[in-house]
Short mmCIF file of C-alpha atoms in Angstrom, two decimals:
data_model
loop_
_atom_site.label_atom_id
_atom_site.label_comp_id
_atom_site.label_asym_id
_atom_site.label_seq_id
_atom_site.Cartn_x
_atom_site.Cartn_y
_atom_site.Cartn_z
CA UNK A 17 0.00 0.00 0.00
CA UNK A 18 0.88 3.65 -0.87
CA UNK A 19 1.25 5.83 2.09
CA UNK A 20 -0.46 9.38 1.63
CA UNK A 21 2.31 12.14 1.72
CA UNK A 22 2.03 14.83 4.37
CA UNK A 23 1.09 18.38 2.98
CA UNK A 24 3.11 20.89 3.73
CA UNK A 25 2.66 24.28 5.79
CA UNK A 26 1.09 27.33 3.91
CA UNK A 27 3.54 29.42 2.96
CA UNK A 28 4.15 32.29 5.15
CA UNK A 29 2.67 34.48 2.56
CA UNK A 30 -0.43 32.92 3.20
CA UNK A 31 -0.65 33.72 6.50
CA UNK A 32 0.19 37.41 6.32
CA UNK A 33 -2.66 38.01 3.68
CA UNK A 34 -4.69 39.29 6.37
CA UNK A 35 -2.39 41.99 7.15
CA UNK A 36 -0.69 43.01 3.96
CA UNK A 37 -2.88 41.29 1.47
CA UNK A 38 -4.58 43.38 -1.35
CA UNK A 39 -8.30 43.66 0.02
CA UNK A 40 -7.10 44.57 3.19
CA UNK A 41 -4.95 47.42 2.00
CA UNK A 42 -7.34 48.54 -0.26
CA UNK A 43 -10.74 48.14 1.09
CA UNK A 44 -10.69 50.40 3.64
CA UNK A 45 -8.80 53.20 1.69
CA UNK A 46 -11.76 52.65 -0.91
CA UNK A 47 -14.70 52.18 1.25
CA UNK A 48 -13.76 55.98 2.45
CA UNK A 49 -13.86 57.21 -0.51
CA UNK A 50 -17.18 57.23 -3.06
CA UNK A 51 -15.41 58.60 -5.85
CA UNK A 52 -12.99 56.13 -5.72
CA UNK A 53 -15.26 53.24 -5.16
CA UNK A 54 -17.06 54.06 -7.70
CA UNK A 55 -14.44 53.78 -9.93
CA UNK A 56 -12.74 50.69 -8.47
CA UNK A 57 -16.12 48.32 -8.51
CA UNK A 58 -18.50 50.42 -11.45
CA UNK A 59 -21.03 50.66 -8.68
CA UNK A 60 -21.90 52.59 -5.10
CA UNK A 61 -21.27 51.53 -1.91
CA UNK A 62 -24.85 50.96 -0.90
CA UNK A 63 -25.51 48.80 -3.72
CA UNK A 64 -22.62 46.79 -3.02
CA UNK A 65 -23.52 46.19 0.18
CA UNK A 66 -26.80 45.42 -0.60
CA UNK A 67 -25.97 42.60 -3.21
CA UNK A 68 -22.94 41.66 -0.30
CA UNK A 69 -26.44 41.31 2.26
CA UNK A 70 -28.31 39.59 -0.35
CA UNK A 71 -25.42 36.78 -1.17
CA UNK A 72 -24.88 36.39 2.42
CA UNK A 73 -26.17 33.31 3.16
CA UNK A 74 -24.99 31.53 -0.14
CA UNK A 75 -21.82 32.41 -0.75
CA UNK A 76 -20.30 32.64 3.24
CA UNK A 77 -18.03 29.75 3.98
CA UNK A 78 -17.85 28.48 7.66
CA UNK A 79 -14.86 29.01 9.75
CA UNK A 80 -12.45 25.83 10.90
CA UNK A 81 -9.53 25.53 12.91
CA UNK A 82 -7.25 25.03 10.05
CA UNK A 83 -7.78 28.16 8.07
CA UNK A 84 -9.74 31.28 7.43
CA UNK A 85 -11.99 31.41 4.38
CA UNK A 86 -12.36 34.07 2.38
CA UNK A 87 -15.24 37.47 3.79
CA UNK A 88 -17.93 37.31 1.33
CA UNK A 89 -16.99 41.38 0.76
CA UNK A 90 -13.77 40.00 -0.53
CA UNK A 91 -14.93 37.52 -3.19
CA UNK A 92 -17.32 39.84 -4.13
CA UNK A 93 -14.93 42.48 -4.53
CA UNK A 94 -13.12 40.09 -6.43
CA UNK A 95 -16.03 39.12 -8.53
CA UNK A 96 -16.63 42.46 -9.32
CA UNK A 97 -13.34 43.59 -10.47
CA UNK A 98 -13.04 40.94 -12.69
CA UNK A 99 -15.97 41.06 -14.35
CA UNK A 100 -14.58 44.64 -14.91
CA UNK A 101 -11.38 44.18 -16.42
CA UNK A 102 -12.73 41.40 -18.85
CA UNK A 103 -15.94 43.35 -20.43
CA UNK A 104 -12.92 46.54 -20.78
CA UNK A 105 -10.31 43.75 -22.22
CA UNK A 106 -13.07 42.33 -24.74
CA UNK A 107 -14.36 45.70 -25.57
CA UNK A 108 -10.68 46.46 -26.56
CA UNK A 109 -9.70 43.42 -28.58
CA UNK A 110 -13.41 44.19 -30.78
#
């Protein structure tokens, strides 16, 4: 029989993200202010936050002892952005 290997450790990078990682840089900086919001995500903060309270229950993942998941601001953020960049990259390449 095979024996199962052992995973390793996250990286250290991993662990940091919720100190120097992207959303939590940025969030914050853009959350106070509309303009740039607005720019960032195509869309206000009160509608984000009402699609955020809407996907709640769907999209949030629960929490265990061996890692964090991912805020449901964050993946939408995420959704968002790059739904963005690929309707401005396909209305580039027509």
């Amino acid at each position: 029989m095979s024996k199962k290997s052992k995973r390793s450790p996250p990286n250290v990078i991993y662990k940091d993200r919720f100190i120097f990682g992207e959303f939590h840089q940025l969030y914050p900086q853009l959350r106070a202010d509309k303009v740039m919001f607005r720019a960032y995500t195509r869309m206000n903060t009160d509608t984000f936050d009402y699609i955020a309270e809407h996907i709640t229950p769907i999209v949030q993942k629960e929490y265990s002892n061996f890692q964090d998941p991912i805020s449901v601001e964050e993946r939408l953020l995420i959704t968002i952005r790059y739904k963005c960049n690929s309707i401005r990259y396909m209305n580039n390449k027509l």
